[in-house]
Structure formats: C-alpha cells, structure tokens
Amino acid sequence: MSKVATQSHAAASPPGGTCYKVLVWEDGALPAEQLEAWQTARRDLLARMRDAGIKGARGTLAKLGDALRELSAECIAKPLDTCAAASLSLTRVGALAAKLQREEAVLAYRLTPCSATILAELVGEEGIDTLVNRWTASTPELQWCATPLVEALSPAEAAEWQESCRAEQNEAGADTESDDEGAATPFHHVTVLRAEAVEALQPAVGRVLVDATLGGGGHSELMLEQGATVWGIDQDPAARKAARKRLAAYGERLHIVAGNFRNAATLLREAGLDAVDGILADIGISSPQVDQAERGFSFLAEGPLDMRMNPAAPRSAADIVNTAAESELADILWQYGEERASRAIARRIVQERAKAPITTTTQLADIIASVLPRKGKQHPATRSFQALRIAVNDELGALDALLESGLGLLKSGGRFAIITFHSLEDRAVKRYFDRVTRPEIDRPEWPAPRPNPEYAARLVTRKPIVAGEAELAANPRARSAKLRVIEKL
Ligand SMILES: C[S@@+](CC[C@H](N)C(=O)[O-])C[C@H]1O[C@@H](n2cnc3c(N)ncnc32)[C@H](O)[C@@H]1O
C-alpha cells in the first residue's frame, strides 16, 4: 500500500524566521483529483503572488502564504507534518531528491512571515506534470501515515543528511549572531570605487538596490546611508556576519541573502522580489579572505590549500591540485592565470603529488617556485594562485550567469554596475555590455545592418571608471579596478 512519507528534519524555526516545508510522497500516493486541485490552485496563487510585485507584497503575500498553507493542509491531507527546517536550502532539497527513488516526489516550499514560495518540485528526472498524469484515481483506500524522512533513506544516507543539515544550520546560526562580539573575526576590507559605484546606482529613499557582493558592506553602507533598501548577497558566511554587524543600524532596509550571485534572480524571486532599481557587483575576493591564512588563498602564509569563498562548496584547491589531470591543471593555469609556464608547472605538480598529497599553500608555492625562478617583484606563484582561485570558485562562470540574468531583474531605467579586477573579468563585462547596448548589428555578408534582438540597455560609462590618484595612494588594490555601468532601456 502506498504511503506518504513526510518530514522534518527537526530544527526550531526562528521566531518570525523562515520555515521550509518539505513533503515527500510516493508514486500513486495522492488521489489524482486532490493533486489536480492542488496544482491548479497553486499555479493561480503563484501567478497572483507574481502580480503582487514588491509593492504591497507584505500584506498580499501574507494572505497568499496563509492560503497556500491551508491549501496544503486540505489537499495533501492531515498526516503531513510541517517540516520546520530553518536553514534548509534549495540545493539541500535537490540533493535529497537525488538520493530518493525515482518514484518518489519531493515538493518543497518556503514560508516566511510574509511569503510562501515554491522552491522545488522534483520527481527523479521527470517533471511533476508527467507524474501527475501517471497518478490515477485508484487510491481511495490510501492508508496515510507520517514517516520521518530519515526512514526513507538508508542509515548511512540518513546520517549524512542529518550531518549536512547540522552544518548548514550552524552556518545559518553563525549568520544571525550579529551581536556576538567575541565570535566575529575582524573584517578589514577597503571598499574600492565606493562613491563612484554607489553614485552610479542613484540610491534614494524607496529605491531597491542589490549588492551582489556584500563583502564587509562598504558599498551597501553608502547605499543605505542615502536611503535605499539593500539586498546584499554573499556566499561567504564570514562576510555576511561582518556586514550584518556593521549595518545593523539600518534595520529592515537591509536584507542579507546567503548564496551565489550566479543564482541572484532565483534567490531574489524566492524572497518575493521581482524587479529592482540597481545591481552592483564588486567582483572577486575580499581582503580578509586573502589575509586569513586558514582560508588558503595566500601563497605568503602557511594554510590549508582551500580557496573556497563559500566554505561549503564541494571542491577546494587541494581537490583540484591533487586530482585534476595534468592537462586540465595546465589549462586552468593558462586560461585563468595566463601563466606561460603552465605546462611545466602542471607537470611538476603531478610529479610531486605522486610522492605525497599537496595540502598547504606554501607547499604549492614552493613547487611553483622550483619551476619558475623569481623575476622582479612578483612572486612566481601569483598567477597560478589566481588561476586556481578562479577555478575553485568558478568565478567566470558565476560572472557570466550574473550578466545574463541581471538585466532581467532590473526595472526600466535600472542600473547595472560591475567592478572588475582583472582583464578576464573586464573582457566578459565589456563584451556583454557591448552586446546589449548596440541598437544594430552588422555582418560582412549582410547588405545592411539589422536591428539587434538583444538591444536592451544604454552605456552609462563609455570608458570604464578607474580609481583616482587619492584612492590609489590610499589603496594599491584599487589600481586594477574598472567600473562599467549600463542602464536598462
Ligand atoms: C571584493 S569583495 C566585496 C566588498 C564589498 N563591496 C565591500 O565594500 O565591503 C567581494 C565579495 O563578494 C563575494 N563573492 C564573490 N563572488 C561571489 C559569488 N559568485 N556569489 C556571491 N558572493 C560572491 C566574496 O565572498 C566577497 O565577500
């Protein structure tokens, strides 16, 4: 007999905080008409939530959230308990779904005090509609029973799941401990092109701006000072914690979002935000990430070979250095570091790791220095470390994804500003901005130029804005910074 498995990884939902509801059921468990009613009502509800937009969202979404709750109680039936998982993420739900059998379905939605958002509907490799079609009305005598989710997993999987939930919760917990003086590591990052970048977004009371690289909150602070509401995204829990503390005085005008800006559109839409007035990204790493030896970014200090901006990301620098094929290593060093000795360095790494795993920053720096004697001021490992960092964090992939989704998030007249620190990033931004700001395109084989279907913005800065002398004197890191800005038509 079919049964419904539902659960709950037990975590207390913070008062007024986010609560995730995860429902897991087996193929054939739901009577078709109930499921159809659920699907139709949910679609209608989501459309109304989208229509509600940002303005008036609180009241409307609160009502719709209640409606969704009622709906699930009615359509998915009593035995399904609410799963209160304060820090359960979409990724986590995806990982869970991947572990489950194909016949099982997972529906997750997030309830906040003012919104209810569908996060995922996953049915193995199938879409939910295919499954719905297969569900028949042949289950009237269903025996409903609530089963802890962990019972749907093998003991080893359950232990792993619980452990990962705990780790995620600890991270979320650390994030909210804004006034825990003792636990915060000092966060010293000098904001680059602060006035220029913020001015480009024209902050003012009532304007909603996204700081896609919150860091220590230097740009956000100026936006908030000028009256804007700011949504700050960062994948590094230490940065979020520092910014939360620094910007606490701005209360509800600041919203901090944990995640990768490659998913900015999804993250913000899940939070009920459909269109914003400006987006800023100050690409790259923050000074504390480099300065703290234990983060493993610096070849100057002994630390684990890590380099992950998001410490929960799956692949560290050590994983790449110790497992990638020699040709892949050489490509990384060449493409992301423009390192001319890429092949020789890759060969030496492979020789060395055959003797013992390469686990620390200085071990790798010494290996590189043994291939490439020091010339001039620059350490021979500079370019290789930059390359590995870019690969570990897939920085160019994330930038491309942000570029492709940014304009879609902006209101008409909204500004998109990006600060880059090296030529690979700047090239990507320049190319993309060029692509969307040309009214027409031309090809040699065409008799005349044609309208550009991607034309959607105008250049605010024809040439990139760079740091002035005063800033360069105070902060040498600003020397390679380039700010480019476009405005949505
Ligand atoms: C240069 S710092 C930003 C500093 C900030 N503007 C300030 O003034 O304090 C870059 C920040 O962006 C974050 N970051 C970089 N790439 C990211 C990505 N793909 N998604 C989310 N955060 C990212 C880093 O963790 C870091 O905290």
JSON list of N, CA and C and ligand atoms in Angstrom, two decimals, residues 187 189 191 211-219 233-236 239 246 259-262 282-286 289 309 398 421 477, ligand 1:
[
{"chain": "A", "resi": 187, "resn": "PHE", "atom": "N", "xyz": [37.03, 42.23, 10.26]},
{"chain": "A", "resi": 187, "resn": "PHE", "atom": "CA", "xyz": [36.87, 42.18, 8.82]},
{"chain": "A", "resi": 187, "resn": "PHE", "atom": "C", "xyz": [37.33, 43.51, 8.25]},
{"chain": "A", "resi": 189, "resn": "HIS", "atom": "N", "xyz": [38.27, 45.42, 5.07]},
{"chain": "A", "resi": 189, "resn": "HIS", "atom": "CA", "xyz": [38.31, 45.46, 3.61]},
{"chain": "A", "resi": 189, "resn": "HIS", "atom": "C", "xyz": [38.08, 46.90, 3.18]},
{"chain": "A", "resi": 191, "resn": "THR", "atom": "N", "xyz": [36.89, 49.43, 0.72]},
{"chain": "A", "resi": 191, "resn": "THR", "atom": "CA", "xyz": [35.99, 49.41, -0.43]},
{"chain": "A", "resi": 191, "resn": "THR", "atom": "C", "xyz": [36.59, 50.19, -1.60]},
{"chain": "A", "resi": 211, "resn": "ASP", "atom": "N", "xyz": [23.19, 44.53, -3.78]},
{"chain": "A", "resi": 211, "resn": "ASP", "atom": "CA", "xyz": [24.64, 44.48, -3.70]},
{"chain": "A", "resi": 211, "resn": "ASP", "atom": "C", "xyz": [24.98, 42.99, -3.82]},
{"chain": "A", "resi": 212, "resn": "ALA", "atom": "N", "xyz": [25.37, 42.59, -5.03]},
{"chain": "A", "resi": 212, "resn": "ALA", "atom": "CA", "xyz": [25.55, 41.16, -5.28]},
{"chain": "A", "resi": 212, "resn": "ALA", "atom": "C", "xyz": [26.81, 40.60, -4.62]},
{"chain": "A", "resi": 213, "resn": "THR", "atom": "N", "xyz": [27.69, 41.49, -4.16]},
{"chain": "A", "resi": 213, "resn": "THR", "atom": "CA", "xyz": [28.92, 41.07, -3.48]},
{"chain": "A", "resi": 213, "resn": "THR", "atom": "C", "xyz": [29.03, 41.89, -2.19]},
{"chain": "A", "resi": 214, "resn": "LEU", "atom": "N", "xyz": [28.22, 41.53, -1.24]},
{"chain": "A", "resi": 214, "resn": "LEU", "atom": "CA", "xyz": [28.08, 42.31, 0.00]},
{"chain": "A", "resi": 214, "resn": "LEU", "atom": "C", "xyz": [29.42, 42.53, 0.70]},
{"chain": "A", "resi": 215, "resn": "GLY", "atom": "N", "xyz": [30.23, 41.47, 0.81]},
{"chain": "A", "resi": 215, "resn": "GLY", "atom": "CA", "xyz": [31.54, 41.57, 1.49]},
{"chain": "A", "resi": 215, "resn": "GLY", "atom": "C", "xyz": [31.36, 42.17, 2.87]},
{"chain": "A", "resi": 216, "resn": "GLY", "atom": "N", "xyz": [32.22, 43.12, 3.21]},
{"chain": "A", "resi": 216, "resn": "GLY", "atom": "CA", "xyz": [32.10, 43.77, 4.53]},
{"chain": "A", "resi": 216, "resn": "GLY", "atom": "C", "xyz": [31.04, 44.85, 4.56]},
{"chain": "A", "resi": 217, "resn": "GLY", "atom": "N", "xyz": [30.34, 45.08, 3.45]},
{"chain": "A", "resi": 217, "resn": "GLY", "atom": "CA", "xyz": [29.21, 46.02, 3.44]},
{"chain": "A", "resi": 217, "resn": "GLY", "atom": "C", "xyz": [29.60, 47.45, 3.13]},
{"chain": "A", "resi": 218, "resn": "GLY", "atom": "N", "xyz": [30.79, 47.67, 2.58]},
{"chain": "A", "resi": 218, "resn": "GLY", "atom": "CA", "xyz": [31.24, 49.03, 2.30]},
{"chain": "A", "resi": 218, "resn": "GLY", "atom": "C", "xyz": [30.36, 49.78, 1.30]},
{"chain": "A", "resi": 219, "resn": "HIS", "atom": "N", "xyz": [30.02, 49.12, 0.18]},
{"chain": "A", "resi": 219, "resn": "HIS", "atom": "CA", "xyz": [29.14, 49.78, -0.80]},
{"chain": "A", "resi": 219, "resn": "HIS", "atom": "C", "xyz": [27.72, 49.86, -0.25]},
{"chain": "A", "resi": 233, "resn": "ILE", "atom": "N", "xyz": [23.92, 40.15, -1.24]},
{"chain": "A", "resi": 233, "resn": "ILE", "atom": "CA", "xyz": [24.18, 38.71, -1.43]},
{"chain": "A", "resi": 233, "resn": "ILE", "atom": "C", "xyz": [25.65, 38.43, -1.18]},
{"chain": "A", "resi": 234, "resn": "ASP", "atom": "N", "xyz": [25.96, 37.38, -0.48]},
{"chain": "A", "resi": 234, "resn": "ASP", "atom": "CA", "xyz": [27.36, 36.92, -0.40]},
{"chain": "A", "resi": 234, "resn": "ASP", "atom": "C", "xyz": [27.37, 35.43, -0.12]},
{"chain": "A", "resi": 235, "resn": "GLN", "atom": "N", "xyz": [28.36, 34.76, -0.71]},
{"chain": "A", "resi": 235, "resn": "GLN", "atom": "CA", "xyz": [28.44, 33.31, -0.49]},
{"chain": "A", "resi": 235, "resn": "GLN", "atom": "C", "xyz": [29.33, 32.98, 0.70]},
{"chain": "A", "resi": 236, "resn": "ASP", "atom": "N", "xyz": [29.96, 33.99, 1.29]},
{"chain": "A", "resi": 236, "resn": "ASP", "atom": "CA", "xyz": [30.88, 33.73, 2.39]},
{"chain": "A", "resi": 236, "resn": "ASP", "atom": "C", "xyz": [30.21, 34.09, 3.73]},
{"chain": "A", "resi": 239, "resn": "ALA", "atom": "N", "xyz": [31.69, 37.02, 5.66]},
{"chain": "A", "resi": 239, "resn": "ALA", "atom": "CA", "xyz": [31.36, 38.35, 5.12]},
{"chain": "A", "resi": 239, "resn": "ALA", "atom": "C", "xyz": [29.96, 38.74, 5.55]},
{"chain": "A", "resi": 246, "resn": "ARG", "atom": "N", "xyz": [28.01, 45.35, 10.94]},
{"chain": "A", "resi": 246, "resn": "ARG", "atom": "CA", "xyz": [28.32, 46.73, 10.59]},
{"chain": "A", "resi": 246, "resn": "ARG", "atom": "C", "xyz": [27.07, 47.53, 10.23]},
{"chain": "A", "resi": 259, "resn": "GLY", "atom": "N", "xyz": [24.18, 33.10, -0.53]},
{"chain": "A", "resi": 259, "resn": "GLY", "atom": "CA", "xyz": [24.13, 32.38, -1.81]},
{"chain": "A", "resi": 259, "resn": "GLY", "atom": "C", "xyz": [25.11, 32.93, -2.81]},
{"chain": "A", "resi": 260, "resn": "ASN", "atom": "N", "xyz": [25.08, 32.30, -3.97]},
{"chain": "A", "resi": 260, "resn": "ASN", "atom": "CA", "xyz": [25.99, 32.69, -5.05]},
{"chain": "A", "resi": 260, "resn": "ASN", "atom": "C", "xyz": [25.25, 33.63, -5.99]},
{"chain": "A", "resi": 261, "resn": "PHE", "atom": "N", "xyz": [25.91, 34.70, -6.39]},
{"chain": "A", "resi": 261, "resn": "PHE", "atom": "CA", "xyz": [25.19, 35.65, -7.25]},
{"chain": "A", "resi": 261, "resn": "PHE", "atom": "C", "xyz": [24.88, 35.07, -8.62]},
{"chain": "A", "resi": 262, "resn": "ARG", "atom": "N", "xyz": [25.44, 33.91, -8.93]},
{"chain": "A", "resi": 262, "resn": "ARG", "atom": "CA", "xyz": [25.06, 33.28, -10.20]},
{"chain": "A", "resi": 262, "resn": "ARG", "atom": "C", "xyz": [23.56, 32.94, -10.14]},
{"chain": "A", "resi": 282, "resn": "ASP", "atom": "N", "xyz": [30.90, 43.83, -7.09]},
{"chain": "A", "resi": 282, "resn": "ASP", "atom": "CA", "xyz": [32.31, 44.21, -6.90]},
{"chain": "A", "resi": 282, "resn": "ASP", "atom": "C", "xyz": [33.03, 42.87, -6.84]},
{"chain": "A", "resi": 283, "resn": "ILE", "atom": "N", "xyz": [33.37, 42.41, -8.05]},
{"chain": "A", "resi": 283, "resn": "ILE", "atom": "CA", "xyz": [33.78, 41.02, -8.26]},
{"chain": "A", "resi": 283, "resn": "ILE", "atom": "C", "xyz": [35.08, 40.67, -7.54]},
{"chain": "A", "resi": 284, "resn": "GLY", "atom": "N", "xyz": [35.20, 39.40, -7.18]},
{"chain": "A", "resi": 284, "resn": "GLY", "atom": "CA", "xyz": [36.49, 38.95, -6.66]},
{"chain": "A", "resi": 284, "resn": "GLY", "atom": "C", "xyz": [36.46, 38.66, -5.18]},
{"chain": "A", "resi": 285, "resn": "ILE", "atom": "N", "xyz": [37.64, 38.67, -4.59]},
{"chain": "A", "resi": 285, "resn": "ILE", "atom": "CA", "xyz": [37.73, 38.30, -3.18]},
{"chain": "A", "resi": 285, "resn": "ILE", "atom": "C", "xyz": [37.88, 39.54, -2.31]},
{"chain": "A", "resi": 286, "resn": "SER", "atom": "N", "xyz": [37.59, 39.35, -1.03]},
{"chain": "A", "resi": 286, "resn": "SER", "atom": "CA", "xyz": [37.75, 40.45, -0.08]},
{"chain": "A", "resi": 286, "resn": "SER", "atom": "C", "xyz": [39.12, 40.31, 0.59]},
{"chain": "A", "resi": 289, "resn": "GLN", "atom": "N", "xyz": [39.53, 37.46, 3.11]},
{"chain": "A", "resi": 289, "resn": "GLN", "atom": "CA", "xyz": [39.68, 36.12, 2.53]},
{"chain": "A", "resi": 289, "resn": "GLN", "atom": "C", "xyz": [41.15, 35.84, 2.22]},
{"chain": "A", "resi": 309, "resn": "MET", "atom": "N", "xyz": [35.48, 30.54, -1.46]},
{"chain": "A", "resi": 309, "resn": "MET", "atom": "CA", "xyz": [34.79, 31.69, -0.84]},
{"chain": "A", "resi": 309, "resn": "MET", "atom": "C", "xyz": [33.63, 31.17, -0.01]},
{"chain": "A", "resi": 398, "resn": "ALA", "atom": "N", "xyz": [30.28, 32.23, -12.78]},
{"chain": "A", "resi": 398, "resn": "ALA", "atom": "CA", "xyz": [29.31, 32.96, -11.96]},
{"chain": "A", "resi": 398, "resn": "ALA", "atom": "C", "xyz": [29.07, 34.35, -12.54]},
{"chain": "A", "resi": 421, "resn": "PHE", "atom": "N", "xyz": [38.51, 43.25, -11.51]},
{"chain": "A", "resi": 421, "resn": "PHE", "atom": "CA", "xyz": [39.90, 43.45, -11.08]},
{"chain": "A", "resi": 421, "resn": "PHE", "atom": "C", "xyz": [40.93, 42.82, -12.01]},
{"chain": "A", "resi": 477, "resn": "ARG", "atom": "N", "xyz": [45.28, 48.20, -3.98]},
{"chain": "A", "resi": 477, "resn": "ARG", "atom": "CA", "xyz": [44.40, 47.18, -4.57]},
{"chain": "A", "resi": 477, "resn": "ARG", "atom": "C", "xyz": [43.47, 47.78, -5.64]},
{"chain": "B", "resi": 1, "resn": "LIG", "atom": "C1", "xyz": [35.51, 42.45, -3.29]},
{"chain": "B", "resi": 1, "resn": "LIG", "atom": "S1", "xyz": [34.51, 41.77, -2.06]},
{"chain": "B", "resi": 1, "resn": "LIG", "atom": "C2", "xyz": [33.19, 42.91, -1.89]},
{"chain": "B", "resi": 1, "resn": "LIG", "atom": "C3", "xyz": [33.49, 44.00, -0.93]},
{"chain": "B", "resi": 1, "resn": "LIG", "atom": "C4", "xyz": [32.35, 44.95, -0.67]},
{"chain": "B", "resi": 1, "resn": "LIG", "atom": "N1", "xyz": [31.92, 45.62, -1.87]},
{"chain": "B", "resi": 1, "resn": "LIG", "atom": "C5", "xyz": [32.76, 45.95, 0.39]},
{"chain": "B", "resi": 1, "resn": "LIG", "atom": "O1", "xyz": [32.93, 47.10, 0.05]},
{"chain": "B", "resi": 1, "resn": "LIG", "atom": "O2", "xyz": [32.90, 45.57, 1.53]},
{"chain": "B", "resi": 1, "resn": "LIG", "atom": "C6", "xyz": [33.74, 40.51, -2.90]},
{"chain": "B", "resi": 1, "resn": "LIG", "atom": "C7", "xyz": [32.74, 39.71, -2.06]},
{"chain": "B", "resi": 1, "resn": "LIG", "atom": "O3", "xyz": [31.92, 39.04, -2.96]},
{"chain": "B", "resi": 1, "resn": "LIG", "atom": "C8", "xyz": [31.77, 37.71, -2.56]},
{"chain": "B", "resi": 1, "resn": "LIG", "atom": "N2", "xyz": [31.60, 36.94, -3.78]},
{"chain": "B", "resi": 1, "resn": "LIG", "atom": "C9", "xyz": [32.47, 36.78, -4.79]},
{"chain": "B", "resi": 1, "resn": "LIG", "atom": "N3", "xyz": [31.95, 36.02, -5.75]},
{"chain": "B", "resi": 1, "resn": "LIG", "atom": "C10", "xyz": [30.69, 35.73, -5.35]},
{"chain": "B", "resi": 1, "resn": "LIG", "atom": "C11", "xyz": [29.62, 34.98, -5.92]},
{"chain": "B", "resi": 1, "resn": "LIG", "atom": "N4", "xyz": [29.75, 34.36, -7.10]},
{"chain": "B", "resi": 1, "resn": "LIG", "atom": "N5", "xyz": [28.47, 34.90, -5.24]},
{"chain": "B", "resi": 1, "resn": "LIG", "atom": "C12", "xyz": [28.32, 35.50, -4.03]},
{"chain": "B", "resi": 1, "resn": "LIG", "atom": "N6", "xyz": [29.30, 36.20, -3.43]},
{"chain": "B", "resi": 1, "resn": "LIG", "atom": "C13", "xyz": [30.46, 36.32, -4.09]},
{"chain": "B", "resi": 1, "resn": "LIG", "atom": "C14", "xyz": [33.02, 37.36, -1.82]},
{"chain": "B", "resi": 1, "resn": "LIG", "atom": "O4", "xyz": [32.76, 36.33, -0.89]},
{"chain": "B", "resi": 1, "resn": "LIG", "atom": "C15", "xyz": [33.38, 38.68, -1.17]},
{"chain": "B", "resi": 1, "resn": "LIG", "atom": "O5", "xyz": [32.87, 38.76, 0.12]}
]
